[in-house]
Every structure is written in C-alpha cells, then in structure tokens.
mmCIF file of C-alpha atoms in Angstrom:
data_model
loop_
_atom_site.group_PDB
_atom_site.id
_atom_site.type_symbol
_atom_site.label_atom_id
_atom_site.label_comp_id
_atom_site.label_asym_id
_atom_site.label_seq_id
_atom_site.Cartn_x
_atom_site.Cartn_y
_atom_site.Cartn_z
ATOM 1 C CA UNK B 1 49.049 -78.907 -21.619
ATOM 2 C CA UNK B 2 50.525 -81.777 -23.037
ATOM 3 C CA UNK B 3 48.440 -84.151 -21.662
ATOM 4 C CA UNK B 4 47.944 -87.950 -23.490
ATOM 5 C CA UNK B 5 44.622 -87.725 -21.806
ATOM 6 C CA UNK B 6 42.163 -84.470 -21.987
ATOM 7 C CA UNK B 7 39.935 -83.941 -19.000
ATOM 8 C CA UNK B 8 36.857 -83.206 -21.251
ATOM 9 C CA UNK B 9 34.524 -79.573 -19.882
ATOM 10 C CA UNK B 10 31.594 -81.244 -17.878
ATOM 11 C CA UNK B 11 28.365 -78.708 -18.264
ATOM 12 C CA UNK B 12 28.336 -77.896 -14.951
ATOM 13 C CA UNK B 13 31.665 -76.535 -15.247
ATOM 14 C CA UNK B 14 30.061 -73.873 -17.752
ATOM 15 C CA UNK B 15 27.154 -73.377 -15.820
ATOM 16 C CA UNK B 16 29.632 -72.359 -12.319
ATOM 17 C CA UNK B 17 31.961 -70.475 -14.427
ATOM 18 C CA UNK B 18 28.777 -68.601 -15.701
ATOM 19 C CA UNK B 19 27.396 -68.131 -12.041
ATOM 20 C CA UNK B 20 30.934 -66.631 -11.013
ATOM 21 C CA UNK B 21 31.346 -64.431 -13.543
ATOM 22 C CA UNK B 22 28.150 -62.926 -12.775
ATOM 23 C CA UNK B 23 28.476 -62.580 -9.382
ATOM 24 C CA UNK B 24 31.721 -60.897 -9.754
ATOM 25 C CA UNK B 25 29.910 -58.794 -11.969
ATOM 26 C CA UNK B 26 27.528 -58.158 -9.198
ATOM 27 C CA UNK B 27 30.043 -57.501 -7.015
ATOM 28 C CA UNK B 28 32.150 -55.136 -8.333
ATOM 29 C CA UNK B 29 30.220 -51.839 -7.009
ATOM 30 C CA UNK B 30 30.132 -53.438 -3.649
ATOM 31 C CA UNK B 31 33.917 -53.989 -3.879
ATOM 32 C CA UNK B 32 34.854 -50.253 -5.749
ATOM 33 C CA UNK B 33 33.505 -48.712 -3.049
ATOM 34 C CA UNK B 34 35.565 -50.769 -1.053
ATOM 35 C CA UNK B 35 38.415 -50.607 -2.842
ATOM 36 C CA UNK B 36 38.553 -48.439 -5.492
ATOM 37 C CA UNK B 37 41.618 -49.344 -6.809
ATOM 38 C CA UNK B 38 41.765 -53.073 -6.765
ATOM 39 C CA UNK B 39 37.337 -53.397 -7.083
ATOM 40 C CA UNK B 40 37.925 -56.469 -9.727
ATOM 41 C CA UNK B 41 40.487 -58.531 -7.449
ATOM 42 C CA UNK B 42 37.776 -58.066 -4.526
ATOM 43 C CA UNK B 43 35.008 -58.890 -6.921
ATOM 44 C CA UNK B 44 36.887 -61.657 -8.075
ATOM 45 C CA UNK B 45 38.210 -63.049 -4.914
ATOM 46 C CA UNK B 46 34.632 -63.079 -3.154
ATOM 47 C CA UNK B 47 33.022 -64.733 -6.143
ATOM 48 C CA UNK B 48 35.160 -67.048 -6.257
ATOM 49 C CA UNK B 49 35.374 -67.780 -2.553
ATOM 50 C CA UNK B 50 31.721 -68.721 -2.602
ATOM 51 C CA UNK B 51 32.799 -71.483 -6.114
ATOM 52 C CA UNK B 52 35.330 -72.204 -3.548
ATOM 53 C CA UNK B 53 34.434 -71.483 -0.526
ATOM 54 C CA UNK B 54 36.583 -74.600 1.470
ATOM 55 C CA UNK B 55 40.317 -72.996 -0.087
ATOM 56 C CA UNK B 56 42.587 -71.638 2.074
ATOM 57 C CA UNK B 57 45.340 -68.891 0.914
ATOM 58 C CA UNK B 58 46.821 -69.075 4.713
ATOM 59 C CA UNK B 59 50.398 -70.176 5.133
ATOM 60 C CA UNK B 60 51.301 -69.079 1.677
ATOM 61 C CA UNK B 61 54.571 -66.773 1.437
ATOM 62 C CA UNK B 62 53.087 -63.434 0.654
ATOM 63 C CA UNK B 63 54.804 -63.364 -2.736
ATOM 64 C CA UNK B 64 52.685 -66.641 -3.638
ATOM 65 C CA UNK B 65 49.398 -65.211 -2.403
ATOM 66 C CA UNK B 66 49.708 -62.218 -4.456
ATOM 67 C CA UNK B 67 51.149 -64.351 -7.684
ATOM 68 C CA UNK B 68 48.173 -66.410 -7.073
ATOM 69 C CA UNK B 69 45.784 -63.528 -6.466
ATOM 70 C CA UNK B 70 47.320 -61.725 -9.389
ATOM 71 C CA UNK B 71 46.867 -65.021 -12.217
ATOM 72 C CA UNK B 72 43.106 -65.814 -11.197
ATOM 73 C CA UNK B 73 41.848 -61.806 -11.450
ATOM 74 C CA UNK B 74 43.489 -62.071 -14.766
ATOM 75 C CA UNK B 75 41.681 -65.541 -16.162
ATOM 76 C CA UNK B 76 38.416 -64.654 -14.386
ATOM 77 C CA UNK B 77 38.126 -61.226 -15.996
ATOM 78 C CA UNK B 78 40.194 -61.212 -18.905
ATOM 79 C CA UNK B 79 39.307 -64.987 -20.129
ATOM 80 C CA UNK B 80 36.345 -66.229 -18.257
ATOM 81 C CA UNK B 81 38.012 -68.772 -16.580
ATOM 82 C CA UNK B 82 38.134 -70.222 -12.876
ATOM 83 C CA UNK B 83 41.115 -71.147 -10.953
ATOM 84 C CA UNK B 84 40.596 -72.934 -7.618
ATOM 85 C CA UNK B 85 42.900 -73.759 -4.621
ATOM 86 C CA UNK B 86 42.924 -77.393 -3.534
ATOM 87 C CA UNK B 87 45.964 -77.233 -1.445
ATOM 88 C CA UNK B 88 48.349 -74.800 -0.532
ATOM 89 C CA UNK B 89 50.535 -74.594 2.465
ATOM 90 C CA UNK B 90 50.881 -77.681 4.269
ATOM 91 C CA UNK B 91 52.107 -77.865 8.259
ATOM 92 C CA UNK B 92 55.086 -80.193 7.909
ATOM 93 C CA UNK B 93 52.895 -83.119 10.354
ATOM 94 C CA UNK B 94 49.990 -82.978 8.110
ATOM 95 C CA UNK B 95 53.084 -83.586 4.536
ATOM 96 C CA UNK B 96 54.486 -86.318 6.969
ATOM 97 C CA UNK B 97 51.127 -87.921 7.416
ATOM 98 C CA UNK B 98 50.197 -87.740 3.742
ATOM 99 C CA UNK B 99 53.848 -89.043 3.304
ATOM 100 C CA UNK B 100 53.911 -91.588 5.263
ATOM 101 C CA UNK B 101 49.989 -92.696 3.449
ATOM 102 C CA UNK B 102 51.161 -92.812 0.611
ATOM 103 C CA UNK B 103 53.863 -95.582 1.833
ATOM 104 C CA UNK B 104 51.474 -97.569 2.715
ATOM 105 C CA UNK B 105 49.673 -97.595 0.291
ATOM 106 C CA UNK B 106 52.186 -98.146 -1.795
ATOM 107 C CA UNK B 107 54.264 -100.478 -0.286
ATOM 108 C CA UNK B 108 57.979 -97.690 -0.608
ATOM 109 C CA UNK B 109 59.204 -94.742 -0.068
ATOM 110 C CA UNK B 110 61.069 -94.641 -3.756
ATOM 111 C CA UNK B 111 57.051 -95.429 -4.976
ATOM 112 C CA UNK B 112 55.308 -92.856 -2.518
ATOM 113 C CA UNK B 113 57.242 -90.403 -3.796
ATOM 114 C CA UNK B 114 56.300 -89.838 -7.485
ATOM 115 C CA UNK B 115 53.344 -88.416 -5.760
ATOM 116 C CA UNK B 116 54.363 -86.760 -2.162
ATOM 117 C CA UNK B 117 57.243 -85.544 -0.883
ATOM 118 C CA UNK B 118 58.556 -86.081 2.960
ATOM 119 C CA UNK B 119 57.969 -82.374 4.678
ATOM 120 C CA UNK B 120 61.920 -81.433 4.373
ATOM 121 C CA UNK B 121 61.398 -81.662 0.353
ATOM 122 C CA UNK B 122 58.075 -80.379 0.144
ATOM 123 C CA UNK B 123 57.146 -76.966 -1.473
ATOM 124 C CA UNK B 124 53.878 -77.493 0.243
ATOM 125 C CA UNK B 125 55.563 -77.075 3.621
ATOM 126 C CA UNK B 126 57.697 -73.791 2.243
ATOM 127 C CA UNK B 127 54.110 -72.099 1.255
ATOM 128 C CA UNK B 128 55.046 -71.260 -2.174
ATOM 129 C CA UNK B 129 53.006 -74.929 -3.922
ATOM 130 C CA UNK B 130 49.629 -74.292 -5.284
ATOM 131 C CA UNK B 131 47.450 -77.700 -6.282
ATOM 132 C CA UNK B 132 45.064 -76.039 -8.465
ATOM 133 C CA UNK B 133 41.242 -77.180 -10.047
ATOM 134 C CA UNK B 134 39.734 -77.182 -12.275
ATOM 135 C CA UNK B 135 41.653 -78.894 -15.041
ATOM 136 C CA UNK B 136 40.645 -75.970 -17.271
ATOM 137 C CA UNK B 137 42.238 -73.510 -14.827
ATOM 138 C CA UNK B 138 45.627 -75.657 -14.862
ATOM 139 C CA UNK B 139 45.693 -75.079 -18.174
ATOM 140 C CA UNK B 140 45.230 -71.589 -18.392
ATOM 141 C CA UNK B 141 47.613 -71.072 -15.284
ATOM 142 C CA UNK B 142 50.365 -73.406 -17.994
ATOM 143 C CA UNK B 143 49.544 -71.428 -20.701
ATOM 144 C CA UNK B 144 49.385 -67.455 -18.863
ATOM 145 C CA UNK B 145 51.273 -68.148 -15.350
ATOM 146 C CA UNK B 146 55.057 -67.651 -16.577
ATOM 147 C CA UNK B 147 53.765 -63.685 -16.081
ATOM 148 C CA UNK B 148 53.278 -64.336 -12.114
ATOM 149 C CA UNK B 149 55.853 -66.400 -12.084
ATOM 150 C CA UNK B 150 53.942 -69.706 -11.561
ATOM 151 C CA UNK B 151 54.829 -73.223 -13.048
ATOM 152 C CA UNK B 152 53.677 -76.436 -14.172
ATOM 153 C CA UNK B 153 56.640 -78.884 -12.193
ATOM 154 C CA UNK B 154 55.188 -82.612 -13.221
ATOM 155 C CA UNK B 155 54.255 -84.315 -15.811
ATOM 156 C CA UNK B 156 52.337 -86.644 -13.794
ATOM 157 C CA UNK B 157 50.402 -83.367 -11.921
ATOM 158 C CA UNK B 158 48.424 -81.324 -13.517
ATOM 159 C CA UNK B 159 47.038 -79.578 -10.581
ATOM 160 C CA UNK B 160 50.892 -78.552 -9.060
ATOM 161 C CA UNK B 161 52.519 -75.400 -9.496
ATOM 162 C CA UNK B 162 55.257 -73.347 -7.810
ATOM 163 C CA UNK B 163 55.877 -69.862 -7.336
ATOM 164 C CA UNK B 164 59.753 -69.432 -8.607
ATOM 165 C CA UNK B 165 60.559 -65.835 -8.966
ATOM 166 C CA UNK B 166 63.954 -66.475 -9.439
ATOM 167 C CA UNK B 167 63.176 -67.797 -12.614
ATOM 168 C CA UNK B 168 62.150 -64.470 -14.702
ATOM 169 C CA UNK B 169 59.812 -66.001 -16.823
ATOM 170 C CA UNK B 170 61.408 -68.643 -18.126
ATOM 171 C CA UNK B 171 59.888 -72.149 -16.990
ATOM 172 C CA UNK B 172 61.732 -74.801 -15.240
ATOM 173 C CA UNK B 173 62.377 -78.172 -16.501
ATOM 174 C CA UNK B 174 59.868 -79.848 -15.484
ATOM 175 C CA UNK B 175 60.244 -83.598 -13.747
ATOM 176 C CA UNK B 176 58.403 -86.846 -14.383
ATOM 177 C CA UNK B 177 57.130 -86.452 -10.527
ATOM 178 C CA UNK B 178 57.968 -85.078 -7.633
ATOM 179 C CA UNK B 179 60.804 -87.743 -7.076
ATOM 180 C CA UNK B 180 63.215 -87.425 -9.786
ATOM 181 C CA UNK B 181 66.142 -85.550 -9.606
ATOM 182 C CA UNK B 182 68.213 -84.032 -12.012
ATOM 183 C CA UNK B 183 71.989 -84.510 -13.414
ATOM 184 C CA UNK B 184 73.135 -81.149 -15.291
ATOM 185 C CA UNK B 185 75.826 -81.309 -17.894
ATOM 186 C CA UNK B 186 78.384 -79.392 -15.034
ATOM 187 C CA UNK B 187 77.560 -82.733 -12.513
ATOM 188 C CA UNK B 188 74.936 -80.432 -10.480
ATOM 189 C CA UNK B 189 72.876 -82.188 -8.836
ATOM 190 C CA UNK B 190 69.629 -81.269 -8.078
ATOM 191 C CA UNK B 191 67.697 -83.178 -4.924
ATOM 192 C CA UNK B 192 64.153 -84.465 -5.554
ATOM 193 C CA UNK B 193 61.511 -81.386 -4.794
ATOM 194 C CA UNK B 194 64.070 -79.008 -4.291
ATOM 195 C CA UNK B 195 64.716 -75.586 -7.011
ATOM 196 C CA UNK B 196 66.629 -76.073 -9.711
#
C-alpha cells in the first residue's frame, strides 16, 4: 500500500493473529470431519468468527462471499494473516442515514461524499463492498486480492474494496474517494461510485 502514513503492528495484533491461527489449527479435525473437502475454509471461518465474532457476510452477492471467503482462507493459512469484515452490505436506509451524517457533519453533500456515498451510488447497498480490518489484512488483500477479484478503490480508504469480476485481474483505477468521477480519453464518463 502506498500509504504516506504506515499503521504500525500493535502487539496485540501478533498475539490475536497467534490465537487464530491456533485455533484454526485446533479446528481443523472438527471441521474435516465436517467437511472433508473444504476442512481449512471451516477451520478458518470459525476461528476467525470468534477474532470477529460481530461481522456479518449477509447481504453480500454470493460471488462476493465466496471471493471474500476464498482471499482470507488463503492469508490465514498460507501467510498467517487476518482479514476482518467491518462492513459489508448495507440496507439502502441505513447508506442514507450514514449519508445524510456525514452532511452534517460536514456541512455538504460535495464534502460528505469523499467518504459516503448516497444509497443509489453505493457498492455497499449492491452487496459486492467489503470495509476490511486490520490494516495488515488491507494490505495483504492489495497485495494478493487481484486473484479473487477484489480491489483497493480509494486512496483515502484503506479498509474499501470491491468485488469486480469483470475486471480479470487487472485492477481498476483507483479514485481519490468515493466522489470523484472520471473523464476517459473517448469523453466516457464515469459517475461517482459507479464501475468503470
């Protein structure tokens, strides 16, 4: 991540990466007999529901989930590392409340939206936006999440990526914040939040 500022690894962090891993570990004969097939994405996904245990996958399109699914199995087993969900799918009131918060706090629309989009703009709202944690996660999901077909969209978020299959591995380019929209060489226009 290009990031001017580096989120620096708290201990703690170690220590509940540590504590996952080895319940996972743990928990894979529980989950082979279970399911055989797929023991380390059971493992995985109950270990880290209890690091987690106040994420929700609901209301994600099922090709997100399993994208999703798919990346953290990988950096949990593969490369140690833990990838929470802080917000998924949003009902379109709750993305009009947040909305509509963030203009007040703000004092504008224009200014409320480098960080949140109305519901008709919002990824959130179509289930396929993941706001991911730690910042050590984010990173890996930057670095490793092309192969699911997830992407970093903002500069200014870390945490916020979307599941674009229609994008076959190659990364968008991504926006300042969730506001801007693009002008393409051909006049194309892209609208703030929406797919290139």
């Amino acid at each position: 991540m290009n990031e001017a500022r580096i989120i620096p690894l708290r201990p703690r962090d170690r220590l509940f990466a540590l504590v996952t891993m080895v319940l996972a570990v743990l928990l894979l004969p529980v989950a082979f007999v279970r399911r055989p097939g797929r023991a380390r994405e059971l493992a995985g996904a109950w270990a880290l529901g209890m690091r987690f245990p106040a994420e929700d996958l609901t209301g994600l399109t099922e090709g997100a989930r399993a994208a999703f699914t798919a990346a953290r199995t990988e950096a949990l087993w593969r490369h140690g590392q833990l990838i929470g969900l802080t917000s998924g799918y949003r009902d379109p009131v709750v993305q009009q409340r947040m909305f509509d918060e963030e203009v007040r706090r703000c004092g504008s629309a224009v200014l409320a939206r480098m960080l949140v989009l109305p519901p008709a703009e919002s990824c959130h709202v179509r289930g396929v936006a993941l706001d991911v944690r730690p910042y050590e996660g984010a990173r890996w999901l930057e670095e490793h999440g092309a192969r699911y077909d997830l992407y970093r969209m903002y500069d200014n978020e870390w945490w916020h990526f979307e599941y674009r299959p229609d994008r076959g591995g190659v990364p968008p380019r991504r926006r300042p914040h969730p506001g801007v929209s693009y002008v393409f060489e051909d006049g194309d226009r892209t609208r703030p939040g929406s797919s290139e």
